[in-house]
Short mmCIF file of C-alpha atoms in Angstrom, two decimals:
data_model
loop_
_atom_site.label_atom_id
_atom_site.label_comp_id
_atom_site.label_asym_id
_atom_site.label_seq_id
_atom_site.Cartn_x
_atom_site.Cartn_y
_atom_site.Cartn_z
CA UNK A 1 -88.18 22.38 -40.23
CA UNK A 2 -91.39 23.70 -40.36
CA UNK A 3 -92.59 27.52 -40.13
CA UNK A 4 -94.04 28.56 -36.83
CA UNK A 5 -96.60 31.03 -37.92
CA UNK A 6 -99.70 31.87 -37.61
CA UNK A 7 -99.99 30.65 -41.13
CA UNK A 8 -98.64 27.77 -40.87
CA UNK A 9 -100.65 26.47 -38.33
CA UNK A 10 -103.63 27.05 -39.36
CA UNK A 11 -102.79 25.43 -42.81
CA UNK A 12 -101.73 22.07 -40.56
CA UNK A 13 -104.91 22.73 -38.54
CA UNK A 14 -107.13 22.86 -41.15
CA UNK A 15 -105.90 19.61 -43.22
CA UNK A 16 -107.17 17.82 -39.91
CA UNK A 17 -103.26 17.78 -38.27
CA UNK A 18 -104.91 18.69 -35.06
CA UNK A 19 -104.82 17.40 -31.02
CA UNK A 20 -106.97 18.93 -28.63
CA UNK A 21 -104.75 18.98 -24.98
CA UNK A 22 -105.66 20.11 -21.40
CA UNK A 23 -102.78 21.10 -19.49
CA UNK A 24 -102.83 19.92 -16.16
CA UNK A 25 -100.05 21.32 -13.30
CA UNK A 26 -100.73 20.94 -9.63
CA UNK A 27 -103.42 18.25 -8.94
CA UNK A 28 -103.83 18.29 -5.11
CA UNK A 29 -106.17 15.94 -3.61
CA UNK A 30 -108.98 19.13 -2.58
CA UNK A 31 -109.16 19.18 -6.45
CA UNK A 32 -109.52 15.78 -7.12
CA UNK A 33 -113.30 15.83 -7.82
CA UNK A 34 -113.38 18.23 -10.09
CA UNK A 35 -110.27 16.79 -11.91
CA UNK A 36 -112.74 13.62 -12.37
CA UNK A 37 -115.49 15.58 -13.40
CA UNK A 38 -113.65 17.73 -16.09
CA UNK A 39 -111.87 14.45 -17.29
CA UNK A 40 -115.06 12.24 -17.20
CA UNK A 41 -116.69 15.24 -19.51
CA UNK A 42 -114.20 15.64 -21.76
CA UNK A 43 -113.96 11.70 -22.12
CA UNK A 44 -117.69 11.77 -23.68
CA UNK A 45 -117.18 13.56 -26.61
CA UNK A 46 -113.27 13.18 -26.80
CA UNK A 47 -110.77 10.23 -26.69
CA UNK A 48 -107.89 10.16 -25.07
CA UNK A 49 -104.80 9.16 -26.80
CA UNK A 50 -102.08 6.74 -26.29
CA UNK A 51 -98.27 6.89 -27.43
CA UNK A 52 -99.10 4.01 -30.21
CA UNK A 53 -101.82 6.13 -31.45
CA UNK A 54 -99.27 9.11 -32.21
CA UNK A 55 -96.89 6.88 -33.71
CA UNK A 56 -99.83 5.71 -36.60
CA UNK A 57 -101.59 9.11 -36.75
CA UNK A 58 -97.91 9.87 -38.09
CA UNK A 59 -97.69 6.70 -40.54
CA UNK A 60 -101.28 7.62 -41.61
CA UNK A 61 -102.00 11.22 -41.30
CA UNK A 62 -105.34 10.09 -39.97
CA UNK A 63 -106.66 8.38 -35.89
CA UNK A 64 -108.45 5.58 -36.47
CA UNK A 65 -112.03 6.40 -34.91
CA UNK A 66 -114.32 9.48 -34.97
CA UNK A 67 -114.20 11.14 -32.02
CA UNK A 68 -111.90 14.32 -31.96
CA UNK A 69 -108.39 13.00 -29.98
CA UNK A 70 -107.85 14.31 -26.80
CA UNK A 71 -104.61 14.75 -24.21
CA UNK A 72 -104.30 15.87 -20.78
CA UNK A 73 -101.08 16.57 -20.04
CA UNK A 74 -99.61 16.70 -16.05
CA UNK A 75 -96.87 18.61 -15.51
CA UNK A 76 -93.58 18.60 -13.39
CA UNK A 77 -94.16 15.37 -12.18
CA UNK A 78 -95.98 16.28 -8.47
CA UNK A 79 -96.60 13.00 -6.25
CA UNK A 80 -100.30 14.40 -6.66
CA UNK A 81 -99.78 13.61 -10.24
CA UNK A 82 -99.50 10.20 -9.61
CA UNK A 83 -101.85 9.83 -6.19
CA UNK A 84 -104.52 12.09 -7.73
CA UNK A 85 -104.31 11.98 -11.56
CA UNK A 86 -103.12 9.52 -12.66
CA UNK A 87 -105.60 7.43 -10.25
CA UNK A 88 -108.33 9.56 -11.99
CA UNK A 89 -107.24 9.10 -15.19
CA UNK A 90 -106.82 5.01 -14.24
CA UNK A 91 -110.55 5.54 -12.95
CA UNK A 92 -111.65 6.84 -16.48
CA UNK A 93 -109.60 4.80 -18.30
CA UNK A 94 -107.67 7.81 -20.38
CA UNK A 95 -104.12 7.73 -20.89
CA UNK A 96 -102.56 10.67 -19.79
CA UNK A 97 -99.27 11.77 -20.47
CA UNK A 98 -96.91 13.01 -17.60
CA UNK A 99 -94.24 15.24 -17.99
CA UNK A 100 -91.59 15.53 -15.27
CA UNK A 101 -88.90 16.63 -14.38
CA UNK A 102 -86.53 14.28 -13.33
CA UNK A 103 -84.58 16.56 -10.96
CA UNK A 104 -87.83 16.92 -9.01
CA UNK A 105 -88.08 13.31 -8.49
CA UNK A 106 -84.31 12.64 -7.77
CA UNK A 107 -84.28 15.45 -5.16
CA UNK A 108 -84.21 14.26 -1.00
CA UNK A 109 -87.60 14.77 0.40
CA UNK A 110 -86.15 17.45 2.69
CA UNK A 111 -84.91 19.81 -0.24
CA UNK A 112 -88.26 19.13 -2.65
CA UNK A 113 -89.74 22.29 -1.59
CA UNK A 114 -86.92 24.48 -1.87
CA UNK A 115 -86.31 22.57 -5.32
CA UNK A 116 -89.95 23.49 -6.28
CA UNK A 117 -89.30 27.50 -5.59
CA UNK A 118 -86.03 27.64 -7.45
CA UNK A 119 -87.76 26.13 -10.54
CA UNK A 120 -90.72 27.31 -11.22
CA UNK A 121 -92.76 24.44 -9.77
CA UNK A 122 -95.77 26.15 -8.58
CA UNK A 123 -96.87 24.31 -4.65
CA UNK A 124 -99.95 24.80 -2.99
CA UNK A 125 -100.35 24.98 0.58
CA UNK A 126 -102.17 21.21 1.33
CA UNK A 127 -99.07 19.33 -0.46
CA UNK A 128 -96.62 21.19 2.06
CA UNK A 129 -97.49 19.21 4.80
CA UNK A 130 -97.45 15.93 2.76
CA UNK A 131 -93.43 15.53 3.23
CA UNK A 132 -92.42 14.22 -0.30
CA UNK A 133 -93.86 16.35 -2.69
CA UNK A 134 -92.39 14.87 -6.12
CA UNK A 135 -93.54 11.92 -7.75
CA UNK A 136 -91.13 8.52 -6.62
CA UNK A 137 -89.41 6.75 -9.30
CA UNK A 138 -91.60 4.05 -8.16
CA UNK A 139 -94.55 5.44 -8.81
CA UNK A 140 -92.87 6.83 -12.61
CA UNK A 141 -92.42 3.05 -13.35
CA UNK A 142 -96.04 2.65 -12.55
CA UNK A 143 -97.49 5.07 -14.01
CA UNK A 144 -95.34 4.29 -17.44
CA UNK A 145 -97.22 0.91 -17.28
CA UNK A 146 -100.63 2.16 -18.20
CA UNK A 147 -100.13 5.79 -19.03
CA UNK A 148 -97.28 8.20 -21.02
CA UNK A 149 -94.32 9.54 -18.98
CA UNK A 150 -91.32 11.65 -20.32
CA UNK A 151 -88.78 14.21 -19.54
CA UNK A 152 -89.40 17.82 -18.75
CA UNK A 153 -85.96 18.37 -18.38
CA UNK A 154 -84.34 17.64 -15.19
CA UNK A 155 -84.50 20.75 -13.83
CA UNK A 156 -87.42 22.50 -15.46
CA UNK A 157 -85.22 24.28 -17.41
CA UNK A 158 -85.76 26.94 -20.32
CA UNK A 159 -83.85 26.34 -23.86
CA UNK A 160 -81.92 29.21 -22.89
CA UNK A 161 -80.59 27.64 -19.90
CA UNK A 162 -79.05 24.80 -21.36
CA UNK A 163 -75.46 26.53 -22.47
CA UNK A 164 -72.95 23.92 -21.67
CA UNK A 165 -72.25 20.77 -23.13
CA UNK A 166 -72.73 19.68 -19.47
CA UNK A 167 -76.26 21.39 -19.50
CA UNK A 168 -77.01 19.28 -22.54
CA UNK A 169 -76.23 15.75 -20.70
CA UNK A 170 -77.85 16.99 -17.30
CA UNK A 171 -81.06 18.19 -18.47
CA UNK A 172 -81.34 16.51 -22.08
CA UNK A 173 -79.82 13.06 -22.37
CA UNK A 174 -79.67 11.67 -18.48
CA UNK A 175 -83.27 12.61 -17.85
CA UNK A 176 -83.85 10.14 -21.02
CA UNK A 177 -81.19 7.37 -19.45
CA UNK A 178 -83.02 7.37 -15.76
CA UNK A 179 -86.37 7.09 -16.68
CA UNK A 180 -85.52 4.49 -19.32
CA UNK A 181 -84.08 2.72 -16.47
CA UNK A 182 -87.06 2.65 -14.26
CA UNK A 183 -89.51 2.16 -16.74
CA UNK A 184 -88.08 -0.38 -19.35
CA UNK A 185 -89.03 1.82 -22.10
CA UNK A 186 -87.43 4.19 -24.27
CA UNK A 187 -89.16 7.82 -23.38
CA UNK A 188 -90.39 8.91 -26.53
CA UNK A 189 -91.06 12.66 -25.75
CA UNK A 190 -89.39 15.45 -24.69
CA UNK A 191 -90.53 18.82 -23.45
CA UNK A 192 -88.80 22.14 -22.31
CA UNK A 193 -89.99 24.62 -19.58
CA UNK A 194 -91.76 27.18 -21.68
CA UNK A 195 -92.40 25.23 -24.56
CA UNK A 196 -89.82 26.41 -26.62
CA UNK A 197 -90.74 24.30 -30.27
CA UNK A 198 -88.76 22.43 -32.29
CA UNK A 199 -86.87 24.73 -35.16
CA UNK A 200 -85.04 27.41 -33.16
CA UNK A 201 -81.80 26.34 -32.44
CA UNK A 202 -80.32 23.27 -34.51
CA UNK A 203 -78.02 22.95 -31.43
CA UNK A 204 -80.43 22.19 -28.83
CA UNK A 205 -82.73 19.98 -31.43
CA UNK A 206 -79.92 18.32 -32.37
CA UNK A 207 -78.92 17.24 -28.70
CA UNK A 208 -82.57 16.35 -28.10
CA UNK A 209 -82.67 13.82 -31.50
CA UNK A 210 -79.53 12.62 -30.29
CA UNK A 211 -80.78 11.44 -27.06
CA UNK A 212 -82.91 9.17 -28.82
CA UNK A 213 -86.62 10.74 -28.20
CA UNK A 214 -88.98 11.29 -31.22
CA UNK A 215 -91.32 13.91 -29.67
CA UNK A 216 -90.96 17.45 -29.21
CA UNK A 217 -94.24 18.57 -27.36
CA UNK A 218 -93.91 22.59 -27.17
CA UNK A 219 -96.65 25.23 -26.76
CA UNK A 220 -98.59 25.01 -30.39
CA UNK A 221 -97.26 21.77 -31.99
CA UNK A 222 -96.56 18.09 -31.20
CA UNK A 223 -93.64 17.93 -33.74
CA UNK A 224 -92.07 14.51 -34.83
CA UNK A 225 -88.48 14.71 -34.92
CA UNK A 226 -87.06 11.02 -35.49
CA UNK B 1 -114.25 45.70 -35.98
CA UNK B 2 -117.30 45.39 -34.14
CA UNK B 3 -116.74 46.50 -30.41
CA UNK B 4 -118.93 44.03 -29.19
CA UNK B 5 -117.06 40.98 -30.82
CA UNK B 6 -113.95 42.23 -29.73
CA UNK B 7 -114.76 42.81 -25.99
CA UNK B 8 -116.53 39.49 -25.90
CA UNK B 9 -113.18 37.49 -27.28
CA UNK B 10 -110.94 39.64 -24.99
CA UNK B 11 -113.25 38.17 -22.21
CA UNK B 12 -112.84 34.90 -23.36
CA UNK B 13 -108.68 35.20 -23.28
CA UNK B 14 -108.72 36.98 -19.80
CA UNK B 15 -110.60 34.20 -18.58
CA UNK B 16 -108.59 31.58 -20.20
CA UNK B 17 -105.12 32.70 -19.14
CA UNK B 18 -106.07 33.48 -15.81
CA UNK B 19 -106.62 29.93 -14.90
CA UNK B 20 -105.24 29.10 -11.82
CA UNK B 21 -102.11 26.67 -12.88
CA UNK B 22 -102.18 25.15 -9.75
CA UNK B 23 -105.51 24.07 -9.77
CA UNK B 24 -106.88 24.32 -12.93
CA UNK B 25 -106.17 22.53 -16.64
CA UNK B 26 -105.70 25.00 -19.82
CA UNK B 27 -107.34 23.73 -22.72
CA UNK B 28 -105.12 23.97 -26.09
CA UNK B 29 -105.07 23.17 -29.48
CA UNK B 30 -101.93 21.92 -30.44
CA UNK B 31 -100.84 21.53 -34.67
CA UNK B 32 -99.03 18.17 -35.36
CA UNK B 33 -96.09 18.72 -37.57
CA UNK B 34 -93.34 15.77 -38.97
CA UNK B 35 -90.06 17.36 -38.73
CA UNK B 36 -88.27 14.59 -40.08
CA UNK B 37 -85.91 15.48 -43.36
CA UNK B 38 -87.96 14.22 -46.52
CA UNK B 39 -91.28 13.25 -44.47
CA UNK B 40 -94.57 14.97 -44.45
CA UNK B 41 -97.74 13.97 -42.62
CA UNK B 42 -100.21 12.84 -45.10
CA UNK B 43 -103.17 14.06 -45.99
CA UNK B 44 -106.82 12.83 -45.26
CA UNK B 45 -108.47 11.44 -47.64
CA UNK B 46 -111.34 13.86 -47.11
CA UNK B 47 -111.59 16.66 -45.98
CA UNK B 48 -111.07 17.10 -42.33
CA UNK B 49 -114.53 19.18 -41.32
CA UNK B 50 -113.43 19.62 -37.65
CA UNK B 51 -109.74 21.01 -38.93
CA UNK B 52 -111.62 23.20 -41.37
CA UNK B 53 -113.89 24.66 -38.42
CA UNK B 54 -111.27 25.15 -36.16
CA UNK B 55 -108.88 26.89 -38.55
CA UNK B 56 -111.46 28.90 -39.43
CA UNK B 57 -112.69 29.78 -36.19
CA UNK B 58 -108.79 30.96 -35.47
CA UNK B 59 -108.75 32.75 -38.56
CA UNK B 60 -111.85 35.03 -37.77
CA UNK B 61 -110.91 35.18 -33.97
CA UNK B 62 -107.21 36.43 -35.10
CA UNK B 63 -108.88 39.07 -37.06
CA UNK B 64 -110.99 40.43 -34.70
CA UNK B 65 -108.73 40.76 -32.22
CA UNK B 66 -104.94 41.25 -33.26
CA UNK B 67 -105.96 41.46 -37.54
CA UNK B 68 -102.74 43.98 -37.46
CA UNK B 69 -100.10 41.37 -35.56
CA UNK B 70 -97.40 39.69 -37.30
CA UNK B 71 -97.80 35.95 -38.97
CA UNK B 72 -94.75 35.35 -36.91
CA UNK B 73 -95.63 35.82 -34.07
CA UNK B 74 -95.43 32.56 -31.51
CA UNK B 75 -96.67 34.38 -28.37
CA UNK B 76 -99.71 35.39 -30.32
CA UNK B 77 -100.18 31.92 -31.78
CA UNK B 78 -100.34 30.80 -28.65
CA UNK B 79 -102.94 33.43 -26.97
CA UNK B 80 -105.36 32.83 -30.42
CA UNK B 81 -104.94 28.98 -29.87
CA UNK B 82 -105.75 29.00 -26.42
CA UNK B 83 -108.46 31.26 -26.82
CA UNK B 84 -110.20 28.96 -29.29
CA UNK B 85 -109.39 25.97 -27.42
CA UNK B 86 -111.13 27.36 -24.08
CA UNK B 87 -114.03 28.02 -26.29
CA UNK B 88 -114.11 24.23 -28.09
CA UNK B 89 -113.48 22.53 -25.22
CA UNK B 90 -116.52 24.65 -22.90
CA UNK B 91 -118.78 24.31 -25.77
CA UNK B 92 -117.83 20.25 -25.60
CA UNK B 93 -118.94 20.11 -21.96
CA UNK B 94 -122.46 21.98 -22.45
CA UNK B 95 -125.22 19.05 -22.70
#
C-alpha cells in the first residue's frame, strides 16, 4: 500500500510516474464548442491515453512516445457525455474515459432528475428539458467501443456510504456485472464519489479487487490494484 | 515568504477551484502508483525531466503557500496538485 503524502507523491512524480487529467462533469450541448476547443488544444501538445496504454506504462514504467500523456475524464455518466463528449472526443480522435454511475443510467427517465439531486449529480438548466438526462446503456456499449467506460459506483456514492455487505454488491460488484454485460468487456476501473484512494480501508479495497477491476482512479493517484 | 508570490499562487488556486463543475474541466496531475503485493513500477531509464519539473514546481509552490502543513495531508495534496496542474496545462495552451 503506498503512502499518500505529500512526500510520496512527489517522489512518484518526479521518477516520471505522472498523468496529466482534465476532469470533465456536465457537458451540455451550449458548451460543446468550447469543449472542442479546450480538447483540440490540449491534443497538440498532449496525447490522450487509452486503457492498453495504462496496462504497458505499468509493465514498463515508461509510455511509448514523447508527448506528456493526457486524460479527460467525464463524469457521472450524463447523456451529454455521450451526445456531446464523447462525439467531441470521436471528432479529435482522443480516448476519453467515462465514469458513471450505473444507477444514473438504470433509473426511469421520469425519476433521472430527482435521482440527479439526491446524488450529487450537478444538472444545468438546458438538459432539464431534454427528458432523459443519463447516458442509455446503449449508448455505454457504444461508447466502450472506441473510448474507456467504468463504474462510479451505482449511486455516486462516498466510501463511507458503503456499510453493508449489501452496499458492497449494489454499488461495488453489480455496477462491474451490468456494464460488463452491455459492453462485452471486463471494466477495468473503478472510482468512488470523492475520490477516496486506494489504502484506507482494506475492507472496501478488498471488495473492489474482488469484483475483478484493476484500477482505482481517486483524487491524486491512478493506483493499480490487480 | 515573499507576499507577492504568495498572493499570486493563492490567485491561481481561487481560480482553479472555482471552476464551474458543470461547465468547466479541472486540470490535475494525478501520481501513478502499483499497489499490487511485491510489484513496483519501474523506473525510467533516464531521468524523467518533465517529472523532475513538475515535482519541483509542487515542491516550491507547497512552500510558499502551506510550507507549515502536514506531509499527510490528502486535502492539501490535492489543492497543491491542482494548483500546479491549472498552471501546466494554461501554460500548454499559450502559442
Amino acid at each position: 500500500m503506498s503512502a499518500l503524502t505529500f512526500a510520496a507523491h512527489t517522489s512518484a512524480i518526479s521518477a516520471g510516474h505522472l498523468l496529466r487529467v482534465v476532469n470533465y462533469h456536465n457537458t451540455p450541448a451550449s458548451g460543446a464548442e468550447m469543449l472542442r476547443r479546450e480538447l483540440a488544444q490540449y491534443a497538440e501538445r498532449h496525447r490522450s491515453v487509452t486503457l492498453e496504454d495504462v496496462d504497458t506504462f505499468f509493465e514498463t514504467g515508461q509510455w511509448s512516445w514523447d508527448q506528456p500523456p493526457f486524460m479527460p475524464v467525464f463524469y457521472e455518466g450524463y447523456r451529454n457525455s455521450y451526445d456531446v463528449a464523447g462525439a467531441v472526443c470521436d471528432e479529435l480522435g482522443i480516448t476519453g474515459w467515462f465514469a458513471i454511475c450505473t444507477g444514473f443510467v438504470e433509473c426511469e427517465e421520469s425519476e433521472q432528475e430527482v435521482f440527479a439531486r439526491s446524488h450529487f449529480i450537478g444538472l444545468v438548466e438546458e438538459e432539464l428539458a431534454l427528458g432523459r438526462i443519463a447516458m442509455s446503456w446503449e449508448e455505454v456499449a457504444d461508447l466502450s467501443q472506441r473510448h474507456v467506460v467504468f463504474p462510479h459506483t451505482a449511486s455516486h456514492d462516498g466510501i463511507a456510504d458503503v456499510i453493508s455487505d449489501e452496499d458492497v454488491e449494489r454499488e461495488i460488484t453489480r455496477p462491474k456485472v451490468a456494464m460488463d454485460q452491455v459492453t462485452g468487456q471486463s471494466a477495468a476501473v473503478f472510482a468512488w464519489l470523492h475520490g477516496s484512494p486506494f489504502g484506507t480501508s482494506p475492507r472496501h479495497d478488498g471488495a473492489v479487487v474482488a469484483a475483478g477491476y484493476r484500477y482505482l482512479i481517486s483524487n491524486t493517484t491512478v493506483h493499480r490494484i490487480a | 515568504m515573499p507576499t507577492v508570490a504568495r498572493n499570486s499562487d493563492l490567485a491561481v488556486l481561487r481560480e482553479c477551484q472555482d471552476r464551474r463543475l458543470e461547465r468547466e474541466g479541472i486540470p490535475m496531475f494525478l501520481a501513478l502508483v502499483d499497489e499490487r503485493p511485491g510489484r513496483q513500477l519501474p523506473l525510467p531509464p533516464m531521468r524523467h525531466v518533465d517529472g523532475e519539473t513538475v515535482a519541483l514546481q509542487l515542491r516550491d509552490l507547497r512552500a510558499r503557500l502551506a510550507g507549515s502543513q502536514r506531509d499527510g495531508d490528502l486535502g492539501l495534496v490535492v489543492s497543491l496538485l491542482q494548483t500546479a496542474a491549472y498552471v501546466d496545462f494554461n501554460q500548454s495552451l499559450l502559442p
